[in-house]
Amino acid sequence: MEFNEYFILGCSAIGAGLAVIAGIGPGVGQGIAAGHAAAAVGRNPGAKSAVTSTMLLGQAVAETTGLYGLLIAILLLFVKPLLP
Amino acid sequence: MAHGILLSGSTDVDVMVHGLVSYQFFGHTVWITTTHVSLLLVLLILCGFAIAAGRAVKKGTEVPGGFQNVVELIVEKLDGMANSTMGNHASKFYNYIGTVFIFILFSNISGLLGLRPPTADYGVTFPLGVLTFILIHFNQFKHQKLKDIWADMCSPLPPWLPIWFPINVISEVAVPISLSLRLFANVLSGTIMMALIYGLLGIIATAWPAALHVYFDLFSGAIQTYVFCMLTMTYINNAIGEEA
């Protein structure tokens, strides 16, 4: 069966959309981390700067999985690896 | 390509790396790209700053004033960051961590100067990740015994049963890739979003995108710089281990 270029581009766009769903996980995770950091600052306001830097570090690491999804979406849309 | 999928409304959205000059290198066609140009500009700015800082410190006074004060503040903050993570191993890594921090920071915020950020090119961030990888393993072999490294690589199982060895090797190799991809994807997504806003909204994108620039270029760039340096220091610290 032959597929033309536009069919492949359309499917790539759908795939890019699906890949960006990976953003749900980091969103939830970062929210949880920020919530716990807020609770920690509430309990111990003196440790605010240490808590903040730890939170940002953890959030940035957790963000990586979402960024992988974004990267795949960008590859599908701009590099178009599926075109023959 | 005339029928851009995403960017059908406008033709002037431009986020890709462009080749400027091509030349032959041992039979391969190699390009000087926009990344090289912006990298060169960033390096020139940093070199100018470094020369000025060196002059200011060389004829520095006991009580610092003006530019010398700024330079001392920067060095103190960078050394303090290294000290807080690496403890008494920090003094050997002040140079590397400080250099990488300043370079990545200036690269990330060079989007404000209208350049395409050099770190939005995987060819720039991957060498940084590889440098960190080399440092990690150099220090691991320098500070730990070969037997301990082998036991560590087989870690959940005893050292005479290396079933987990390949899995641990993969997780070691994943370190530079995830470090560099994190930085690259963050800066690239900021660049693409700013390009989309300027390209698709056209004339109504006046003044207010400055707020987005503050987020995508300054905040995100600074956070990613910090994260890259913190992770580098943490990995090196783990590689050095407890002794020494």
JSON list of C-alpha atoms in Angstrom, two decimals, chain A residues 4-73:
[
{"chain": "A", "resi": 4, "resn": "ASN", "atom": "CA", "xyz": [1.62, 9.91, -0.01]},
{"chain": "A", "resi": 5, "resn": "GLU", "atom": "CA", "xyz": [3.57, 12.71, 1.65]},
{"chain": "A", "resi": 6, "resn": "TYR", "atom": "CA", "xyz": [0.53, 14.49, 3.09]},
{"chain": "A", "resi": 7, "resn": "PHE", "atom": "CA", "xyz": [-0.75, 11.36, 4.81]},
{"chain": "A", "resi": 8, "resn": "ILE", "atom": "CA", "xyz": [2.64, 10.87, 6.47]},
{"chain": "A", "resi": 9, "resn": "LEU", "atom": "CA", "xyz": [2.82, 14.53, 7.52]},
{"chain": "A", "resi": 10, "resn": "GLY", "atom": "CA", "xyz": [-0.68, 14.31, 9.00]},
{"chain": "A", "resi": 11, "resn": "CYS", "atom": "CA", "xyz": [0.20, 11.19, 10.94]},
{"chain": "A", "resi": 12, "resn": "SER", "atom": "CA", "xyz": [3.40, 12.89, 12.13]},
{"chain": "A", "resi": 13, "resn": "ALA", "atom": "CA", "xyz": [1.31, 15.78, 13.46]},
{"chain": "A", "resi": 14, "resn": "ILE", "atom": "CA", "xyz": [-0.97, 13.35, 15.32]},
{"chain": "A", "resi": 15, "resn": "GLY", "atom": "CA", "xyz": [2.09, 11.59, 16.71]},
{"chain": "A", "resi": 16, "resn": "ALA", "atom": "CA", "xyz": [3.56, 14.90, 17.82]},
{"chain": "A", "resi": 17, "resn": "GLY", "atom": "CA", "xyz": [0.34, 15.71, 19.63]},
{"chain": "A", "resi": 18, "resn": "LEU", "atom": "CA", "xyz": [0.37, 12.33, 21.35]},
{"chain": "A", "resi": 19, "resn": "ALA", "atom": "CA", "xyz": [4.03, 12.74, 22.32]},
{"chain": "A", "resi": 20, "resn": "VAL", "atom": "CA", "xyz": [3.36, 16.02, 24.10]},
{"chain": "A", "resi": 21, "resn": "ILE", "atom": "CA", "xyz": [0.86, 14.20, 26.39]},
{"chain": "A", "resi": 22, "resn": "ALA", "atom": "CA", "xyz": [4.08, 13.23, 28.22]},
{"chain": "A", "resi": 23, "resn": "GLY", "atom": "CA", "xyz": [3.81, 16.69, 29.77]},
{"chain": "A", "resi": 24, "resn": "ILE", "atom": "CA", "xyz": [1.08, 15.48, 32.17]},
{"chain": "A", "resi": 25, "resn": "GLY", "atom": "CA", "xyz": [3.50, 13.50, 34.33]},
{"chain": "A", "resi": 26, "resn": "PRO", "atom": "CA", "xyz": [6.05, 16.25, 35.02]},
{"chain": "A", "resi": 27, "resn": "GLY", "atom": "CA", "xyz": [3.19, 18.69, 35.62]},
{"chain": "A", "resi": 28, "resn": "VAL", "atom": "CA", "xyz": [1.74, 16.52, 38.38]},
{"chain": "A", "resi": 29, "resn": "GLY", "atom": "CA", "xyz": [5.19, 15.76, 39.78]},
{"chain": "A", "resi": 30, "resn": "GLN", "atom": "CA", "xyz": [6.32, 19.35, 39.87]},
{"chain": "A", "resi": 31, "resn": "GLY", "atom": "CA", "xyz": [3.06, 20.35, 41.50]},
{"chain": "A", "resi": 32, "resn": "ILE", "atom": "CA", "xyz": [3.54, 17.76, 44.22]},
{"chain": "A", "resi": 33, "resn": "ALA", "atom": "CA", "xyz": [7.13, 18.90, 44.76]},
{"chain": "A", "resi": 34, "resn": "ALA", "atom": "CA", "xyz": [6.08, 22.55, 45.00]},
{"chain": "A", "resi": 35, "resn": "GLY", "atom": "CA", "xyz": [3.28, 21.68, 47.41]},
{"chain": "A", "resi": 36, "resn": "HIS", "atom": "CA", "xyz": [5.59, 19.78, 49.71]},
{"chain": "A", "resi": 37, "resn": "ALA", "atom": "CA", "xyz": [8.16, 22.58, 49.50]},
{"chain": "A", "resi": 38, "resn": "ALA", "atom": "CA", "xyz": [5.48, 25.08, 50.52]},
{"chain": "A", "resi": 39, "resn": "ALA", "atom": "CA", "xyz": [4.56, 22.85, 53.46]},
{"chain": "A", "resi": 40, "resn": "ALA", "atom": "CA", "xyz": [8.23, 22.56, 54.43]},
{"chain": "A", "resi": 41, "resn": "VAL", "atom": "CA", "xyz": [8.69, 26.34, 54.35]},
{"chain": "A", "resi": 42, "resn": "GLY", "atom": "CA", "xyz": [5.54, 26.70, 56.44]},
{"chain": "A", "resi": 43, "resn": "ARG", "atom": "CA", "xyz": [6.96, 24.35, 59.08]},
{"chain": "A", "resi": 44, "resn": "ASN", "atom": "CA", "xyz": [10.47, 25.80, 59.01]},
{"chain": "A", "resi": 45, "resn": "PRO", "atom": "CA", "xyz": [10.59, 29.30, 57.49]},
{"chain": "A", "resi": 46, "resn": "GLY", "atom": "CA", "xyz": [14.30, 29.60, 58.32]},
{"chain": "A", "resi": 47, "resn": "ALA", "atom": "CA", "xyz": [15.23, 26.96, 55.74]},
{"chain": "A", "resi": 48, "resn": "LYS", "atom": "CA", "xyz": [13.47, 28.77, 52.88]},
{"chain": "A", "resi": 49, "resn": "SER", "atom": "CA", "xyz": [16.46, 29.19, 50.57]},
{"chain": "A", "resi": 50, "resn": "ALA", "atom": "CA", "xyz": [17.68, 25.61, 51.00]},
{"chain": "A", "resi": 51, "resn": "VAL", "atom": "CA", "xyz": [14.18, 24.24, 50.42]},
{"chain": "A", "resi": 52, "resn": "THR", "atom": "CA", "xyz": [13.73, 26.41, 47.35]},
{"chain": "A", "resi": 53, "resn": "SER", "atom": "CA", "xyz": [16.97, 25.35, 45.71]},
{"chain": "A", "resi": 54, "resn": "THR", "atom": "CA", "xyz": [16.32, 21.68, 46.45]},
{"chain": "A", "resi": 55, "resn": "MET", "atom": "CA", "xyz": [12.81, 22.00, 45.04]},
{"chain": "A", "resi": 56, "resn": "LEU", "atom": "CA", "xyz": [14.02, 23.69, 41.85]},
{"chain": "A", "resi": 57, "resn": "LEU", "atom": "CA", "xyz": [16.70, 21.04, 41.34]},
{"chain": "A", "resi": 58, "resn": "GLY", "atom": "CA", "xyz": [14.24, 18.20, 41.79]},
{"chain": "A", "resi": 59, "resn": "GLN", "atom": "CA", "xyz": [11.66, 19.85, 39.56]},
{"chain": "A", "resi": 60, "resn": "ALA", "atom": "CA", "xyz": [14.19, 20.42, 36.80]},
{"chain": "A", "resi": 61, "resn": "VAL", "atom": "CA", "xyz": [15.20, 16.77, 36.91]},
{"chain": "A", "resi": 62, "resn": "ALA", "atom": "CA", "xyz": [11.56, 15.66, 36.90]},
{"chain": "A", "resi": 63, "resn": "GLU", "atom": "CA", "xyz": [10.93, 17.91, 33.92]},
{"chain": "A", "resi": 64, "resn": "THR", "atom": "CA", "xyz": [13.29, 15.84, 31.78]},
{"chain": "A", "resi": 65, "resn": "THR", "atom": "CA", "xyz": [10.74, 13.17, 30.86]},
{"chain": "A", "resi": 66, "resn": "GLY", "atom": "CA", "xyz": [8.32, 15.82, 29.64]},
{"chain": "A", "resi": 67, "resn": "LEU", "atom": "CA", "xyz": [11.10, 17.39, 27.63]},
{"chain": "A", "resi": 68, "resn": "TYR", "atom": "CA", "xyz": [11.81, 14.05, 25.95]},
{"chain": "A", "resi": 69, "resn": "GLY", "atom": "CA", "xyz": [8.21, 14.01, 24.75]},
{"chain": "A", "resi": 70, "resn": "LEU", "atom": "CA", "xyz": [8.55, 17.58, 23.54]},
{"chain": "A", "resi": 71, "resn": "LEU", "atom": "CA", "xyz": [11.77, 16.69, 21.75]},
{"chain": "A", "resi": 72, "resn": "ILE", "atom": "CA", "xyz": [10.05, 13.84, 19.92]},
{"chain": "A", "resi": 73, "resn": "ALA", "atom": "CA", "xyz": [7.24, 16.19, 18.91]}
]
